[in-house]
Amino acid sequence: MSEMAWGVVPAAATAGTDRRRRWLGGFLVALGLLAGYAFAAHVPAGVVTHLDLNSAPALPLPVPAVPVRETTAVLAAICVALGLVLALRRGARGTYALLAAGLVAFGLAFVIWAARGADLSLEGMLASTLVDSVPLIFGSLSGVMCERSGVINIAIEGQFLAGAFLGAMIGSVSGNLWLGMLAGAAAGALLGAMLAFLCLRYHADQIIVGIVIVTFATGLTAFLDLQVLTPNQATLNSPQIFPNIAVPVLDRIPVLGPILFDQNIFLYLALALLAIIQIGLFHTRWGLRVRAVGEHPRAADTVGISVLLIRYRNVILGGAIGGLGGAALSIGSTGEFTQDMSAGLGFVALAAMIFGRWKPLWAASAALLFGFADSLQSVLAVLNVPIPSPFLLMAPYVATIIAVAGLVGRVRPPGADGMPYRRE
Amino acid sequence: MAPDVEQPPAPPEGGGARWLPDARRRLGRGLQVVARSGTAVTTTLAIFSALVVGAVIMIVTTPQTLSAWSAFPSNPGAALGSSWTLVTSAYTALFVGAVGSPAAWLHAITSLSPPALTAAAYPLSETLVATAPLLLGGLSVSLAFRTGLFNIGAQSQLLAGAIVAGWVGFSLPGLPWPVHLPLAILAGAGAGAVAGWVPGVLRARTGAHEVIVTIMLNYVAANLLIYLLSLPAFLPRGAANAISRTTPASARLPHLAGPGLRVNAGILLALAAAYGVWWLLQRSTLGFRFRMVGASHDAASAAGVDIRRMITGSMVIAGALAGLAGVVEILGVSPQLVPGFAQNLGFTAITVALLGQARPGGVVLAALLFGAFQAGGLQMQASTTIPLELVQVIEAVIVFFIAAPALVRAIYRIRTSGTGFRLFSQGWGG
């Protein structure tokens, strides 16, 4: 097919990023001023927020009372300063870090203001951020695995549903959660194989096949849920849930211990996979080959790398990782399969991957950001915030649009992403 | 096409083993003749194969047939018989629910009594009711596709259209219908156009990929609807549930065949839109530019086409079309807004566009087929307890085969070179 649609980077790209950086700096300054006006100037002195940091009994910490007015003023000033640095500085390195720091300052100011006069469990928020982002990390890693080898994986949502379904069913029938986890991965791998087969063997369009896999998996799991699971709920759809596993010693670290080291197996698995894929992709021969195939398959083929083999392997492995993300939803969290239970999370994971510019670590960070937005929303829903909850619910999506438009812009996917490869 | 250079079949000496490949080859050659007429055969075979897949899924998930199959070695007749009964009863219900039962039609035509005609035509009317929004949504996705854009967010534009059309409907009661109905339709299309403009302009100006932006807008629109359904302007007085006021008769699309049948002017609107999109793409300069941008950005810009304007314009028109899909849903079928209104419509519209290969004529046929599946699936669910979701699986399998025509040709041993239009998205590039 046409080769001109891919990889054409306009010559004026650098000028564009300069302008974009200035624009983003201005945006941060505006946010900081907004925070100063709304959160600091309008709050009477003496109002405090109690930050609940450590509920673990290992080492009781005092609950610090934070003065709202002063703290938010400082955070707003930090936000403005970071924005100025971003806008006035030369060079593009560290743009992301500066922006992220500014956004975190704003977010913190917002939360402290929202919880004024009440208790805010910062620890609970961080913990639920991690829990919410586990399936997203799996999903974005699934995307990275496929797309780095040059196959667009828009079917993450379908892999989630298949993994959640089979994970719950096998986990319930066998009574063994590990088998359920394996089955979830297998279900995802099967859909990955389907994607690979249709796209690599028959050169079908990857985005189309991805969308159809989502439709197929949504329909099939809903059908099987009604036809098979519902009549036999007790035997087929009542798996246990993986218990939390506390890492000895480490879980006694104040604040971070219980958040990081007393969690579900799926979180550890996600972090391990993240490390493996990040290191594997950039520091091993396997990773070099995958990236070569994704960027320039013809060149890779010329030096004797089997393009199809690498693509098949990566897409199927990616599917398995997506399936694990689905299993994390059912046997890792709710303990049963329900119709359409991923509710679009697969597409959010896709956005996280693009947001993270096809890099595992960045993609996982983006997933954490979405998880944070999710937990922030549930915290704010309880607090007395004069914002209707649908707006809080849509905030992460609006933020993604702004970020993709303003921040990522013309991202550069792997050079051959989406293109079928034909030997000459 | 090259002349057939195949050797004549060898004399049958090897016995039964040779028979099967030979028959396959003959069948293949027969189909090959028909295949020259275009993609019609591939499509028909895709539908047939998907129905087979659906039948297998039914058989392996129904306890009765499953237990019959477990006794297959001792009693093969029971297994085959019960499977046959199950599949034929389900697909018969699907067919009857989509186009009506032959007996009812025969009775209606011989008696020509209005009640009998209404009863016979009811399934067909339901099919057309389901077709209209699918057709408009499919056209929306197709138009964007032809410009090289993937409008995965038809759902958000459709919701915008439904929200605004519904609001114009129930907040301006008392207007005469010649004013009220066109106003509501135009307002809905306009709202859809605005919702389509956002991803279009973002793509054109900042390069933000429309797939991401439209996916995100789907959630924004769904949550916006939930918010609006908490406002007094949308709810009936003293309402406790999040169900909006009802659009009055003056803003409803008129019924086409009497009050007993739900078929309404929405299908005419949709067909007119299909003609309009065909004219736009094939006969107008603007449509030519759209297709040029879709085929190659380089060639288009070399020819002096403003790519950014074409991208934005195409998404605006696509948004208006999807907005109209929401309009015919709220003004024609379900006159109240509820959370999760028309939930799967936007996604099904994508499959309709894919099946119709992004060509207006093809999309009309695809929408009719999926409309028939929708109407028939409900009947199937009611009379055989096979869940409606099976239809979604069948639809997905059809599009699998359509997306990989080579696969269909391989299964049925058709040896043609796949010429003709093949739908291709543009990856993440641009």
mmCIF file of C-alpha atoms in Angstrom, chain A residues 147 152-155 205-208 210-211 346-348 350-351 353-354 358 397 400-401 404, chain B residues 141 144-145 148-154 156-157 198-200 202-203 207-219 311 315 347 350 425-429:
data_model
loop_
_atom_site.group_PDB
_atom_site.id
_atom_site.type_symbol
_atom_site.label_atom_id
_atom_site.label_comp_id
_atom_site.label_asym_id
_atom_site.label_seq_id
_atom_site.Cartn_x
_atom_site.Cartn_y
_atom_site.Cartn_z
ATOM 1 C CA GLU A 147 3.530 -1.884 17.870
ATOM 2 C CA ILE A 152 -0.974 -1.829 15.438
ATOM 3 C CA ASN A 153 -2.831 -3.303 18.397
ATOM 4 C CA ILE A 154 -6.093 -1.479 18.847
ATOM 5 C CA ALA A 155 -7.686 -4.665 20.193
ATOM 6 C CA ASP A 205 -5.764 -3.884 7.676
ATOM 7 C CA GLN A 206 -4.537 -3.875 11.261
ATOM 8 C CA ILE A 207 -6.815 -1.165 12.619
ATOM 9 C CA ILE A 208 -9.864 -2.768 11.051
ATOM 10 C CA GLY A 210 -8.339 -4.681 15.795
ATOM 11 C CA ILE A 211 -11.722 -2.997 15.924
ATOM 12 C CA GLY A 346 -8.543 -1.028 26.823
ATOM 13 C CA PHE A 347 -8.867 2.144 24.821
ATOM 14 C CA VAL A 348 -7.553 4.176 27.731
ATOM 15 C CA LEU A 350 -4.091 2.465 24.106
ATOM 16 C CA ALA A 351 -4.100 6.192 24.785
ATOM 17 C CA MET A 353 0.713 3.851 25.146
ATOM 18 C CA ILE A 354 0.539 6.641 22.577
ATOM 19 C CA TRP A 358 5.636 3.733 22.490
ATOM 20 C CA TYR A 397 -10.465 12.120 29.082
ATOM 21 C CA THR A 400 -5.892 13.272 27.486
ATOM 22 C CA ILE A 401 -7.256 15.290 24.598
ATOM 23 C CA VAL A 404 -2.380 14.622 22.989
ATOM 24 C CA VAL B 141 -17.447 6.598 9.337
ATOM 25 C CA ALA B 144 -14.012 10.083 7.180
ATOM 26 C CA PHE B 145 -12.407 6.853 5.979
ATOM 27 C CA GLY B 148 -7.982 8.889 5.423
ATOM 28 C CA LEU B 149 -9.442 9.505 8.878
ATOM 29 C CA PHE B 150 -10.778 6.958 11.310
ATOM 30 C CA ASN B 151 -13.890 8.326 12.983
ATOM 31 C CA ILE B 152 -14.033 5.861 15.851
ATOM 32 C CA GLY B 153 -16.006 8.452 17.831
ATOM 33 C CA ALA B 154 -19.201 8.433 15.832
ATOM 34 C CA SER B 156 -19.906 11.128 20.630
ATOM 35 C CA GLN B 157 -21.256 12.939 17.571
ATOM 36 C CA VAL B 198 -13.218 19.133 17.446
ATOM 37 C CA PRO B 199 -11.190 16.045 16.443
ATOM 38 C CA GLY B 200 -10.966 17.351 12.886
ATOM 39 C CA LEU B 202 -7.191 19.136 16.404
ATOM 40 C CA ARG B 203 -5.887 16.676 13.846
ATOM 41 C CA GLY B 207 -1.608 16.507 14.651
ATOM 42 C CA ALA B 208 -3.428 14.941 17.598
ATOM 43 C CA HIS B 209 -4.521 11.567 16.312
ATOM 44 C CA GLU B 210 -8.243 11.445 15.684
ATOM 45 C CA VAL B 211 -8.522 7.888 16.974
ATOM 46 C CA ILE B 212 -7.412 8.967 20.449
ATOM 47 C CA VAL B 213 -9.367 12.215 20.447
ATOM 48 C CA THR B 214 -12.596 10.610 19.285
ATOM 49 C CA ILE B 215 -12.293 7.730 21.763
ATOM 50 C CA MET B 216 -11.871 10.265 24.557
ATOM 51 C CA LEU B 217 -14.782 12.340 23.261
ATOM 52 C CA ASN B 218 -16.989 9.258 23.476
ATOM 53 C CA TYR B 219 -16.497 9.226 27.244
ATOM 54 C CA ILE B 311 -9.428 17.075 7.162
ATOM 55 C CA MET B 315 -14.799 15.497 10.020
ATOM 56 C CA PHE B 347 -19.362 1.020 17.287
ATOM 57 C CA ILE B 350 -17.931 1.275 12.223
ATOM 58 C CA SER B 425 -6.651 2.901 7.131
ATOM 59 C CA GLN B 426 -3.602 5.095 7.405
ATOM 60 C CA GLY B 427 -2.082 3.664 10.563
ATOM 61 C CA TRP B 428 -0.957 6.271 13.037
ATOM 62 C CA GLY B 429 0.776 8.226 10.318
#
